[in-house]
């Protein structure tokens, strides 16, 4: 049995739906019709989308400072591995670990008896040389008298003069031997080269100490002041300078310690891409110890007359730093080199010129280079960095 044929009314209803859908789609696409619902022959290409509205800011000259936080540690300004200067048996070690000593205080004593004997021998040798010199001087005087009376030849006088010169040299040599023996005897008592704390005691009494290789007895550290050292990323190399203010925080120590940068390394560590800065830390009460961890904040000196751009204009992709500059209605990606960085501003060392406008805000991160854009609003230019003091960079 054949199925009944669809009624003409149903056919017309389906055709109407298809026509309405087609007309709706045509209305969405620009250029699909002439505005009266009638399609124009040859018109099927869509118009370009309107330029994207973006927020921009002007690159200006102004003043900027920077706040950099970095981990670091405290180290002694001076640390000495104090060893023996003369070989011998260590008779007495006068200090223990943790002891504070003043400059010149005795640290340990080498058995002095062998050096006392050596000094006595040297002094005896000097006396002998001195007597010999006196005798030869007397001989020369007598020879000259005899020569004056034509009793001896001139060669006799010359030999006497030579003997005197040799005796004088021996006396001088013996005198130097006495000085060396006295010095070695003094060296049996080893003294602190400066005031500080004994941080390690390496040997005890009864140890036979050598000069080569040198036997180290104690390690001494200067403790009235320490040095804070921090490693800074190389991106800040041009920002940190000697004299910049620094604040050092040590856990367990009351308050913070204010100081200034005293040294900046000349080279970057190629392995870590960091460089080291140093600052002195006063330690009058000797509470701070070498080796402790410190949190260091550096505030760079404000510099004026530098090119500034908003920090949110910076775009970093695959290790490259760029900004999007508004040029002829297009977003042009321009590589830049940055200097100081504050909470909301960056110093631009190269890449853009004063007066150019850069895309800022969210659009700076999402707009594709080459996209057609227009300014939505203008951010007033700032000529002075307004970073909040407590805001991290």
mmCIF file of C-alpha atoms in Angstrom:
data_model
loop_
_atom_site.group_PDB
_atom_site.id
_atom_site.type_symbol
_atom_site.label_atom_id
_atom_site.label_comp_id
_atom_site.label_asym_id
_atom_site.label_seq_id
_atom_site.Cartn_x
_atom_site.Cartn_y
_atom_site.Cartn_z
ATOM 1 C CA UNK A 1 0.000 0.000 0.000
ATOM 2 C CA UNK A 2 1.442 3.292 -1.002
ATOM 3 C CA UNK A 3 2.005 6.028 1.569
ATOM 4 C CA UNK A 4 -0.211 9.000 1.192
ATOM 5 C CA UNK A 5 1.366 11.953 -0.562
ATOM 6 C CA UNK A 6 2.173 15.047 1.578
ATOM 7 C CA UNK A 7 -0.345 17.708 1.410
ATOM 8 C CA UNK A 8 0.491 20.934 -0.523
ATOM 9 C CA UNK A 9 0.039 22.978 2.665
ATOM 10 C CA UNK A 10 2.824 21.081 4.504
ATOM 11 C CA UNK A 11 5.140 21.484 1.509
ATOM 12 C CA UNK A 12 4.629 25.252 1.493
ATOM 13 C CA UNK A 13 5.278 25.422 5.298
ATOM 14 C CA UNK A 14 8.641 23.608 5.014
ATOM 15 C CA UNK A 15 9.736 25.813 2.115
ATOM 16 C CA UNK A 16 8.866 28.918 4.143
ATOM 17 C CA UNK A 17 11.074 27.811 7.058
ATOM 18 C CA UNK A 18 14.067 27.198 4.772
ATOM 19 C CA UNK A 19 13.611 30.567 3.100
ATOM 20 C CA UNK A 20 13.411 32.386 6.449
ATOM 21 C CA UNK A 21 16.605 30.733 7.693
ATOM 22 C CA UNK A 22 18.431 31.673 4.512
ATOM 23 C CA UNK A 23 17.271 35.277 4.745
ATOM 24 C CA UNK A 24 18.324 35.471 8.414
ATOM 25 C CA UNK A 25 21.823 34.207 7.633
ATOM 26 C CA UNK A 26 22.087 36.657 4.791
ATOM 27 C CA UNK A 27 21.162 39.524 7.103
ATOM 28 C CA UNK A 28 23.959 38.654 9.550
ATOM 29 C CA UNK A 29 26.669 38.886 6.905
ATOM 30 C CA UNK A 30 27.504 42.407 5.811
ATOM 31 C CA UNK A 31 27.101 42.838 2.054
ATOM 32 C CA UNK A 32 24.802 39.881 1.610
ATOM 33 C CA UNK A 33 22.015 42.196 0.459
ATOM 34 C CA UNK A 34 21.403 45.802 -0.538
ATOM 35 C CA UNK A 35 19.632 46.721 2.668
ATOM 36 C CA UNK A 36 16.166 45.967 1.265
ATOM 37 C CA UNK A 37 16.415 42.253 1.707
ATOM 38 C CA UNK A 38 17.263 41.697 -1.970
ATOM 39 C CA UNK A 39 20.693 40.211 -2.678
ATOM 40 C CA UNK A 40 22.836 42.094 -5.166
ATOM 41 C CA UNK A 41 24.583 40.014 -7.789
ATOM 42 C CA UNK A 42 28.380 39.659 -7.233
ATOM 43 C CA UNK A 43 28.304 40.864 -3.604
ATOM 44 C CA UNK A 44 29.490 37.999 -1.293
ATOM 45 C CA UNK A 45 32.721 39.307 0.423
ATOM 46 C CA UNK A 46 32.435 40.338 4.138
ATOM 47 C CA UNK A 47 33.662 43.802 5.191
ATOM 48 C CA UNK A 48 36.782 44.072 7.464
ATOM 49 C CA UNK A 49 35.935 44.186 11.195
ATOM 50 C CA UNK A 50 36.186 47.610 12.845
ATOM 51 C CA UNK A 51 39.457 48.481 14.673
ATOM 52 C CA UNK A 52 39.677 47.126 18.210
ATOM 53 C CA UNK A 53 39.404 49.807 20.878
ATOM 54 C CA UNK A 54 42.464 49.723 23.153
ATOM 55 C CA UNK A 55 43.821 51.801 25.998
ATOM 56 C CA UNK A 56 47.181 53.467 25.400
ATOM 57 C CA UNK A 57 49.696 55.520 27.338
ATOM 58 C CA UNK A 58 52.447 57.854 26.229
ATOM 59 C CA UNK A 59 56.154 57.123 26.631
ATOM 60 C CA UNK A 60 57.491 60.050 28.657
ATOM 61 C CA UNK A 61 60.653 61.219 30.354
ATOM 62 C CA UNK A 62 60.629 61.316 34.120
ATOM 63 C CA UNK A 63 62.094 60.016 37.350
ATOM 64 C CA UNK A 64 62.106 56.447 38.568
ATOM 65 C CA UNK A 65 63.404 54.511 41.534
ATOM 66 C CA UNK A 66 63.302 50.796 42.150
ATOM 67 C CA UNK A 67 62.830 48.395 45.032
ATOM 68 C CA UNK A 68 64.563 45.022 44.728
ATOM 69 C CA UNK A 69 64.201 42.185 47.217
ATOM 70 C CA UNK A 70 66.763 39.413 47.281
ATOM 71 C CA UNK A 71 67.918 36.652 49.613
ATOM 72 C CA UNK A 72 71.368 36.947 51.091
ATOM 73 C CA UNK A 73 73.572 36.059 54.005
ATOM 74 C CA UNK A 74 75.858 37.694 56.532
ATOM 75 C CA UNK A 75 79.570 37.021 56.347
ATOM 76 C CA UNK A 76 82.493 38.262 58.385
ATOM 77 C CA UNK A 77 84.377 41.248 57.024
ATOM 78 C CA UNK A 78 87.570 39.385 57.830
ATOM 79 C CA UNK A 79 88.207 35.741 58.611
ATOM 80 C CA UNK A 80 91.682 34.442 59.381
ATOM 81 C CA UNK A 81 92.936 30.900 59.644
ATOM 82 C CA UNK A 82 95.607 31.490 62.259
ATOM 83 C CA UNK A 83 98.464 29.012 62.108
ATOM 84 C CA UNK A 84 101.996 28.602 63.362
ATOM 85 C CA UNK A 85 104.866 30.722 62.094
ATOM 86 C CA UNK A 86 107.582 28.453 63.480
ATOM 87 C CA UNK A 87 107.580 24.695 63.785
ATOM 88 C CA UNK A 88 107.354 23.096 67.182
ATOM 89 C CA UNK A 89 105.231 21.417 69.809
ATOM 90 C CA UNK A 90 102.013 23.271 70.664
ATOM 91 C CA UNK A 91 102.416 23.825 74.380
ATOM 92 C CA UNK A 92 99.248 25.786 75.211
ATOM 93 C CA UNK A 93 96.065 26.820 73.376
ATOM 94 C CA UNK A 94 94.742 29.816 75.279
ATOM 95 C CA UNK A 95 91.283 30.172 73.684
ATOM 96 C CA UNK A 96 88.161 28.134 73.107
ATOM 97 C CA UNK A 97 85.480 28.337 70.438
ATOM 98 C CA UNK A 98 83.202 31.291 71.076
ATOM 99 C CA UNK A 99 85.794 33.323 72.983
ATOM 100 C CA UNK A 100 86.141 36.994 72.140
ATOM 101 C CA UNK A 101 89.665 38.331 71.941
ATOM 102 C CA UNK A 102 91.195 41.749 71.536
ATOM 103 C CA UNK A 103 93.811 42.623 68.962
ATOM 104 C CA UNK A 104 97.190 41.375 70.120
ATOM 105 C CA UNK A 105 95.806 38.899 72.651
ATOM 106 C CA UNK A 106 97.767 35.590 72.783
ATOM 107 C CA UNK A 107 95.977 32.675 71.120
ATOM 108 C CA UNK A 108 98.411 29.785 71.564
ATOM 109 C CA UNK A 109 101.999 29.060 72.558
ATOM 110 C CA UNK A 110 104.653 26.943 70.830
ATOM 111 C CA UNK A 111 107.309 25.312 73.020
ATOM 112 C CA UNK A 112 109.830 28.157 73.230
ATOM 113 C CA UNK A 113 112.846 26.323 74.678
ATOM 114 C CA UNK A 114 114.463 25.368 71.332
ATOM 115 C CA UNK A 115 114.181 28.972 70.189
ATOM 116 C CA UNK A 116 115.603 30.291 73.438
ATOM 117 C CA UNK A 117 118.625 28.038 72.901
ATOM 118 C CA UNK A 118 118.945 29.257 69.318
ATOM 119 C CA UNK A 119 118.871 32.858 70.513
ATOM 120 C CA UNK A 120 121.636 32.241 73.044
ATOM 121 C CA UNK A 121 123.744 30.621 70.339
ATOM 122 C CA UNK A 122 123.162 33.548 67.998
ATOM 123 C CA UNK A 123 124.145 36.043 70.659
ATOM 124 C CA UNK A 124 127.326 34.076 71.390
ATOM 125 C CA UNK A 125 128.142 34.084 67.698
ATOM 126 C CA UNK A 126 127.668 37.826 67.620
ATOM 127 C CA UNK A 127 130.062 38.301 70.524
ATOM 128 C CA UNK A 128 132.654 36.178 68.766
ATOM 129 C CA UNK A 129 132.286 38.124 65.534
ATOM 130 C CA UNK A 130 132.472 41.392 67.385
ATOM 131 C CA UNK A 131 135.731 40.350 69.103
ATOM 132 C CA UNK A 132 137.172 39.270 65.770
ATOM 133 C CA UNK A 133 136.290 42.587 64.223
ATOM 134 C CA UNK A 134 137.956 44.466 67.079
ATOM 135 C CA UNK A 135 141.101 42.348 66.728
ATOM 136 C CA UNK A 136 141.381 42.887 62.993
ATOM 137 C CA UNK A 137 140.801 46.607 63.429
ATOM 138 C CA UNK A 138 143.679 46.701 65.910
ATOM 139 C CA UNK A 139 145.861 44.706 63.503
ATOM 140 C CA UNK A 140 145.179 47.161 60.725
ATOM 141 C CA UNK A 141 146.113 50.112 62.935
ATOM 142 C CA UNK A 142 149.388 48.450 63.881
ATOM 143 C CA UNK A 143 150.185 47.557 60.259
ATOM 144 C CA UNK A 144 149.674 51.135 59.159
ATOM 145 C CA UNK A 145 152.056 52.308 61.913
ATOM 146 C CA UNK A 146 154.721 49.867 60.814
ATOM 147 C CA UNK A 147 154.248 50.882 57.220
ATOM 148 C CA UNK A 148 154.765 54.502 58.188
ATOM 149 C CA UNK A 149 158.164 53.560 59.586
ATOM 150 C CA UNK A 150 158.942 51.511 56.474
ATOM 151 C CA UNK A 151 159.127 48.306 58.504
ATOM 152 C CA UNK A 152 156.508 46.357 56.499
ATOM 153 C CA UNK A 153 155.466 46.415 52.865
ATOM 154 C CA UNK A 154 152.212 47.919 51.581
ATOM 155 C CA UNK A 155 150.839 44.417 50.926
ATOM 156 C CA UNK A 156 150.889 43.762 54.673
ATOM 157 C CA UNK A 157 148.608 46.737 55.249
ATOM 158 C CA UNK A 158 146.250 45.632 52.470
ATOM 159 C CA UNK A 159 145.934 42.125 53.935
ATOM 160 C CA UNK A 160 145.092 43.595 57.342
ATOM 161 C CA UNK A 161 142.443 45.824 55.749
ATOM 162 C CA UNK A 162 140.905 42.839 53.980
ATOM 163 C CA UNK A 163 140.732 40.854 57.218
ATOM 164 C CA UNK A 164 138.966 43.772 58.894
ATOM 165 C CA UNK A 165 136.383 43.963 56.103
ATOM 166 C CA UNK A 166 135.691 40.226 56.412
ATOM 167 C CA UNK A 167 135.370 40.515 60.189
ATOM 168 C CA UNK A 168 132.932 43.421 59.830
ATOM 169 C CA UNK A 169 130.782 41.390 57.433
ATOM 170 C CA UNK A 170 130.749 38.447 59.838
ATOM 171 C CA UNK A 171 129.720 40.732 62.668
ATOM 172 C CA UNK A 172 126.835 42.112 60.589
ATOM 173 C CA UNK A 173 125.791 38.579 59.666
ATOM 174 C CA UNK A 174 125.881 37.520 63.317
ATOM 175 C CA UNK A 175 123.784 40.545 64.274
ATOM 176 C CA UNK A 176 121.140 39.537 61.711
ATOM 177 C CA UNK A 177 121.183 35.995 63.076
ATOM 178 C CA UNK A 178 120.409 37.394 66.527
ATOM 179 C CA UNK A 179 117.494 39.398 65.099
ATOM 180 C CA UNK A 180 116.100 36.278 63.392
ATOM 181 C CA UNK A 181 116.471 34.221 66.566
ATOM 182 C CA UNK A 182 114.661 36.923 68.549
ATOM 183 C CA UNK A 183 111.896 37.024 65.918
ATOM 184 C CA UNK A 184 111.456 33.247 65.955
ATOM 185 C CA UNK A 185 111.276 33.304 69.744
ATOM 186 C CA UNK A 186 108.541 35.947 69.600
ATOM 187 C CA UNK A 187 106.706 33.865 67.012
ATOM 188 C CA UNK A 188 106.328 31.026 69.489
ATOM 189 C CA UNK A 189 103.510 33.098 70.986
ATOM 190 C CA UNK A 190 100.841 33.637 68.310
ATOM 191 C CA UNK A 191 98.573 36.646 68.846
ATOM 192 C CA UNK A 192 95.237 37.781 67.418
ATOM 193 C CA UNK A 193 95.732 40.033 64.368
ATOM 194 C CA UNK A 194 92.533 41.938 65.217
ATOM 195 C CA UNK A 195 89.657 41.903 67.680
ATOM 196 C CA UNK A 196 87.113 39.202 66.980
ATOM 197 C CA UNK A 197 85.646 35.861 67.927
ATOM 198 C CA UNK A 198 87.207 32.429 67.803
ATOM 199 C CA UNK A 199 84.841 30.417 65.611
ATOM 200 C CA UNK A 200 86.897 27.218 65.410
ATOM 201 C CA UNK A 201 89.682 25.552 67.389
ATOM 202 C CA UNK A 202 91.312 22.908 65.247
ATOM 203 C CA UNK A 203 94.121 21.418 67.365
ATOM 204 C CA UNK A 204 94.946 20.886 71.018
ATOM 205 C CA UNK A 205 98.055 20.884 73.164
ATOM 206 C CA UNK A 206 100.691 18.334 72.295
ATOM 207 C CA UNK A 207 100.276 18.647 68.534
ATOM 208 C CA UNK A 208 103.492 18.928 66.545
ATOM 209 C CA UNK A 209 102.968 21.972 64.356
ATOM 210 C CA UNK A 210 104.573 22.453 60.956
ATOM 211 C CA UNK A 211 105.209 25.492 58.829
ATOM 212 C CA UNK A 212 104.983 23.664 55.473
ATOM 213 C CA UNK A 213 102.204 22.705 55.178
ATOM 214 C CA UNK A 214 101.123 25.175 57.792
ATOM 215 C CA UNK A 215 99.299 23.854 60.827
ATOM 216 C CA UNK A 216 96.141 25.932 61.423
ATOM 217 C CA UNK A 217 95.245 26.172 65.105
ATOM 218 C CA UNK A 218 92.227 28.528 65.297
ATOM 219 C CA UNK A 219 89.876 30.397 62.947
ATOM 220 C CA UNK A 220 89.224 34.005 63.929
ATOM 221 C CA UNK A 221 86.456 36.266 62.614
ATOM 222 C CA UNK A 222 86.080 39.994 62.968
ATOM 223 C CA UNK A 223 82.656 40.548 64.516
ATOM 224 C CA UNK A 224 82.169 44.242 65.306
ATOM 225 C CA UNK A 225 80.731 44.563 61.791
ATOM 226 C CA UNK A 226 79.583 42.047 59.211
ATOM 227 C CA UNK A 227 78.961 42.150 55.498
ATOM 228 C CA UNK A 228 75.626 41.313 53.911
ATOM 229 C CA UNK A 229 75.885 39.751 50.472
ATOM 230 C CA UNK A 230 72.987 39.289 48.075
ATOM 231 C CA UNK A 231 72.723 37.843 44.576
ATOM 232 C CA UNK A 232 70.714 39.989 42.176
ATOM 233 C CA UNK A 233 69.316 38.931 38.771
ATOM 234 C CA UNK A 234 71.297 40.350 35.876
ATOM 235 C CA UNK A 235 68.212 42.275 34.730
ATOM 236 C CA UNK A 236 68.934 44.744 37.546
ATOM 237 C CA UNK A 237 72.614 45.164 36.679
ATOM 238 C CA UNK A 238 72.183 48.707 35.390
ATOM 239 C CA UNK A 239 69.953 49.748 38.275
ATOM 240 C CA UNK A 240 71.912 49.010 41.457
ATOM 241 C CA UNK A 241 74.743 51.379 42.287
ATOM 242 C CA UNK A 242 77.151 51.942 45.155
ATOM 243 C CA UNK A 243 75.446 54.142 47.726
ATOM 244 C CA UNK A 244 71.906 52.877 47.115
ATOM 245 C CA UNK A 245 69.927 52.476 50.316
ATOM 246 C CA UNK A 246 69.451 48.924 51.585
ATOM 247 C CA UNK A 247 67.487 47.348 54.422
ATOM 248 C CA UNK A 248 68.577 44.037 55.951
ATOM 249 C CA UNK A 249 66.178 41.811 57.896
ATOM 250 C CA UNK A 250 67.483 38.906 59.952
ATOM 251 C CA UNK A 251 64.987 36.558 61.563
ATOM 252 C CA UNK A 252 65.232 36.736 65.336
ATOM 253 C CA UNK A 253 66.944 40.119 65.297
ATOM 254 C CA UNK A 254 64.772 43.024 66.484
ATOM 255 C CA UNK A 255 63.827 45.494 63.772
ATOM 256 C CA UNK A 256 65.642 46.011 60.509
ATOM 257 C CA UNK A 257 69.169 47.178 59.780
ATOM 258 C CA UNK A 258 69.583 50.176 57.504
ATOM 259 C CA UNK A 259 72.736 50.344 55.416
ATOM 260 C CA UNK A 260 73.902 51.127 51.874
ATOM 261 C CA UNK A 261 75.446 49.267 48.957
ATOM 262 C CA UNK A 262 79.232 49.280 49.362
ATOM 263 C CA UNK A 263 80.286 47.121 46.410
ATOM 264 C CA UNK A 264 78.788 45.799 43.167
ATOM 265 C CA UNK A 265 80.362 42.884 41.319
ATOM 266 C CA UNK A 266 81.890 43.682 37.945
ATOM 267 C CA UNK A 267 80.839 40.403 36.320
ATOM 268 C CA UNK A 268 77.710 38.254 36.095
ATOM 269 C CA UNK A 269 77.897 34.602 37.091
ATOM 270 C CA UNK A 270 77.293 32.803 33.763
ATOM 271 C CA UNK A 271 75.807 29.776 35.524
ATOM 272 C CA UNK A 272 73.142 31.603 37.566
ATOM 273 C CA UNK A 273 72.851 34.850 35.550
ATOM 274 C CA UNK A 274 73.165 36.790 38.796
ATOM 275 C CA UNK A 275 75.710 39.146 40.294
ATOM 276 C CA UNK A 276 76.696 39.931 43.865
ATOM 277 C CA UNK A 277 76.251 43.125 45.837
ATOM 278 C CA UNK A 278 77.700 43.824 49.272
ATOM 279 C CA UNK A 279 76.814 46.109 52.150
ATOM 280 C CA UNK A 280 78.274 46.564 55.621
ATOM 281 C CA UNK A 281 76.133 45.684 58.630
ATOM 282 C CA UNK A 282 77.077 47.202 62.010
ATOM 283 C CA UNK A 283 77.197 44.662 64.836
ATOM 284 C CA UNK A 284 78.102 46.598 67.999
ATOM 285 C CA UNK A 285 76.486 44.116 70.382
ATOM 286 C CA UNK A 286 77.939 41.094 68.523
ATOM 287 C CA UNK A 287 74.507 39.455 68.367
ATOM 288 C CA UNK A 288 74.618 38.860 64.630
ATOM 289 C CA UNK A 289 76.623 35.875 63.484
ATOM 290 C CA UNK A 290 78.366 35.117 60.237
ATOM 291 C CA UNK A 291 76.533 32.682 57.998
ATOM 292 C CA UNK A 292 72.951 33.543 58.990
ATOM 293 C CA UNK A 293 70.274 34.061 56.322
ATOM 294 C CA UNK A 294 69.141 37.616 55.599
ATOM 295 C CA UNK A 295 66.349 39.149 53.538
ATOM 296 C CA UNK A 296 67.665 42.231 51.769
ATOM 297 C CA UNK A 297 65.695 45.037 50.134
ATOM 298 C CA UNK A 298 67.517 47.532 47.942
ATOM 299 C CA UNK A 299 66.058 50.907 47.049
ATOM 300 C CA UNK A 300 67.855 52.342 44.057
ATOM 301 C CA UNK A 301 68.542 56.045 43.827
ATOM 302 C CA UNK A 302 65.872 57.839 41.768
ATOM 303 C CA UNK A 303 67.104 58.914 38.354
ATOM 304 C CA UNK A 304 65.462 61.659 36.352
ATOM 305 C CA UNK A 305 65.249 62.317 32.640
ATOM 306 C CA UNK A 306 64.837 58.660 31.690
ATOM 307 C CA UNK A 307 62.283 57.196 29.264
ATOM 308 C CA UNK A 308 59.343 55.664 31.122
ATOM 309 C CA UNK A 309 56.516 53.382 30.067
ATOM 310 C CA UNK A 310 53.748 51.741 32.124
ATOM 311 C CA UNK A 311 54.731 48.379 33.518
ATOM 312 C CA UNK A 312 51.561 46.749 32.177
ATOM 313 C CA UNK A 313 52.641 47.643 28.634
ATOM 314 C CA UNK A 314 55.482 45.129 28.796
ATOM 315 C CA UNK A 315 54.925 41.879 26.951
ATOM 316 C CA UNK A 316 57.355 38.976 27.404
ATOM 317 C CA UNK A 317 57.218 36.049 24.993
ATOM 318 C CA UNK A 318 59.822 33.328 24.513
ATOM 319 C CA UNK A 319 62.400 35.316 26.448
ATOM 320 C CA UNK A 320 61.858 38.485 24.391
ATOM 321 C CA UNK A 321 60.551 41.712 25.880
ATOM 322 C CA UNK A 322 58.322 43.822 23.649
ATOM 323 C CA UNK A 323 55.695 46.525 23.698
ATOM 324 C CA UNK A 324 52.855 47.140 21.252
ATOM 325 C CA UNK A 325 53.194 50.609 19.768
ATOM 326 C CA UNK A 326 50.226 52.293 18.091
ATOM 327 C CA UNK A 327 51.491 53.251 14.615
ATOM 328 C CA UNK A 328 49.243 54.168 11.678
ATOM 329 C CA UNK A 329 46.265 52.436 13.261
ATOM 330 C CA UNK A 330 48.104 49.164 13.769
ATOM 331 C CA UNK A 331 49.569 47.438 16.839
ATOM 332 C CA UNK A 332 53.266 47.105 16.031
ATOM 333 C CA UNK A 333 55.396 44.822 18.227
ATOM 334 C CA UNK A 334 58.663 46.574 19.121
ATOM 335 C CA UNK A 335 61.503 44.884 21.071
ATOM 336 C CA UNK A 336 62.664 46.954 24.056
ATOM 337 C CA UNK A 337 65.513 46.864 26.562
ATOM 338 C CA UNK A 338 64.467 47.666 30.119
ATOM 339 C CA UNK A 339 66.333 49.307 32.967
ATOM 340 C CA UNK A 340 64.864 50.082 36.380
ATOM 341 C CA UNK A 341 61.482 48.572 37.211
ATOM 342 C CA UNK A 342 59.130 49.966 39.864
ATOM 343 C CA UNK A 343 55.673 48.900 40.912
ATOM 344 C CA UNK A 344 53.961 50.538 37.934
ATOM 345 C CA UNK A 345 56.661 52.011 35.696
ATOM 346 C CA UNK A 346 59.629 50.707 33.742
ATOM 347 C CA UNK A 347 62.658 52.458 32.351
ATOM 348 C CA UNK A 348 63.035 51.889 28.608
ATOM 349 C CA UNK A 349 66.656 51.969 27.487
ATOM 350 C CA UNK A 350 65.977 51.364 23.794
ATOM 351 C CA UNK A 351 63.224 50.446 21.344
ATOM 352 C CA UNK A 352 60.729 53.299 21.618
ATOM 353 C CA UNK A 353 60.943 57.075 21.534
ATOM 354 C CA UNK A 354 59.504 59.773 23.728
ATOM 355 C CA UNK A 355 55.930 60.630 22.762
ATOM 356 C CA UNK A 356 55.046 57.276 21.216
ATOM 357 C CA UNK A 357 51.908 55.594 22.499
ATOM 358 C CA UNK A 358 51.959 52.004 23.719
ATOM 359 C CA UNK A 359 49.055 49.675 24.386
ATOM 360 C CA UNK A 360 48.502 49.035 28.100
ATOM 361 C CA UNK A 361 46.295 46.877 30.283
ATOM 362 C CA UNK A 362 44.847 43.531 29.250
ATOM 363 C CA UNK A 363 44.955 44.431 25.569
ATOM 364 C CA UNK A 364 48.761 44.638 25.729
ATOM 365 C CA UNK A 365 48.830 40.896 26.357
ATOM 366 C CA UNK A 366 46.098 39.708 23.989
ATOM 367 C CA UNK A 367 46.263 41.984 20.940
ATOM 368 C CA UNK A 368 48.047 40.316 18.039
ATOM 369 C CA UNK A 369 50.850 42.289 16.357
ATOM 370 C CA UNK A 370 49.572 43.864 13.143
ATOM 371 C CA UNK A 371 45.965 44.052 14.341
ATOM 372 C CA UNK A 372 43.963 47.157 13.465
ATOM 373 C CA UNK A 373 43.371 49.172 16.658
ATOM 374 C CA UNK A 374 42.175 52.563 17.827
ATOM 375 C CA UNK A 375 42.520 54.423 21.109
ATOM 376 C CA UNK A 376 39.671 53.872 23.525
ATOM 377 C CA UNK A 377 40.932 56.163 26.255
ATOM 378 C CA UNK A 378 44.081 58.076 27.045
ATOM 379 C CA UNK A 379 45.958 57.463 30.265
ATOM 380 C CA UNK A 380 47.459 60.739 31.538
ATOM 381 C CA UNK A 381 51.246 60.681 31.300
ATOM 382 C CA UNK A 382 53.186 60.553 34.567
ATOM 383 C CA UNK A 383 56.624 62.120 34.769
ATOM 384 C CA UNK A 384 57.427 60.889 38.281
ATOM 385 C CA UNK A 385 57.348 57.320 39.490
ATOM 386 C CA UNK A 386 54.560 56.903 42.045
ATOM 387 C CA UNK A 387 55.318 53.442 43.322
ATOM 388 C CA UNK A 388 53.906 52.804 46.763
ATOM 389 C CA UNK A 389 56.763 52.480 49.276
ATOM 390 C CA UNK A 390 55.519 49.196 50.606
ATOM 391 C CA UNK A 391 54.639 47.699 47.245
ATOM 392 C CA UNK A 392 56.980 45.055 45.876
ATOM 393 C CA UNK A 393 58.557 45.627 42.507
#
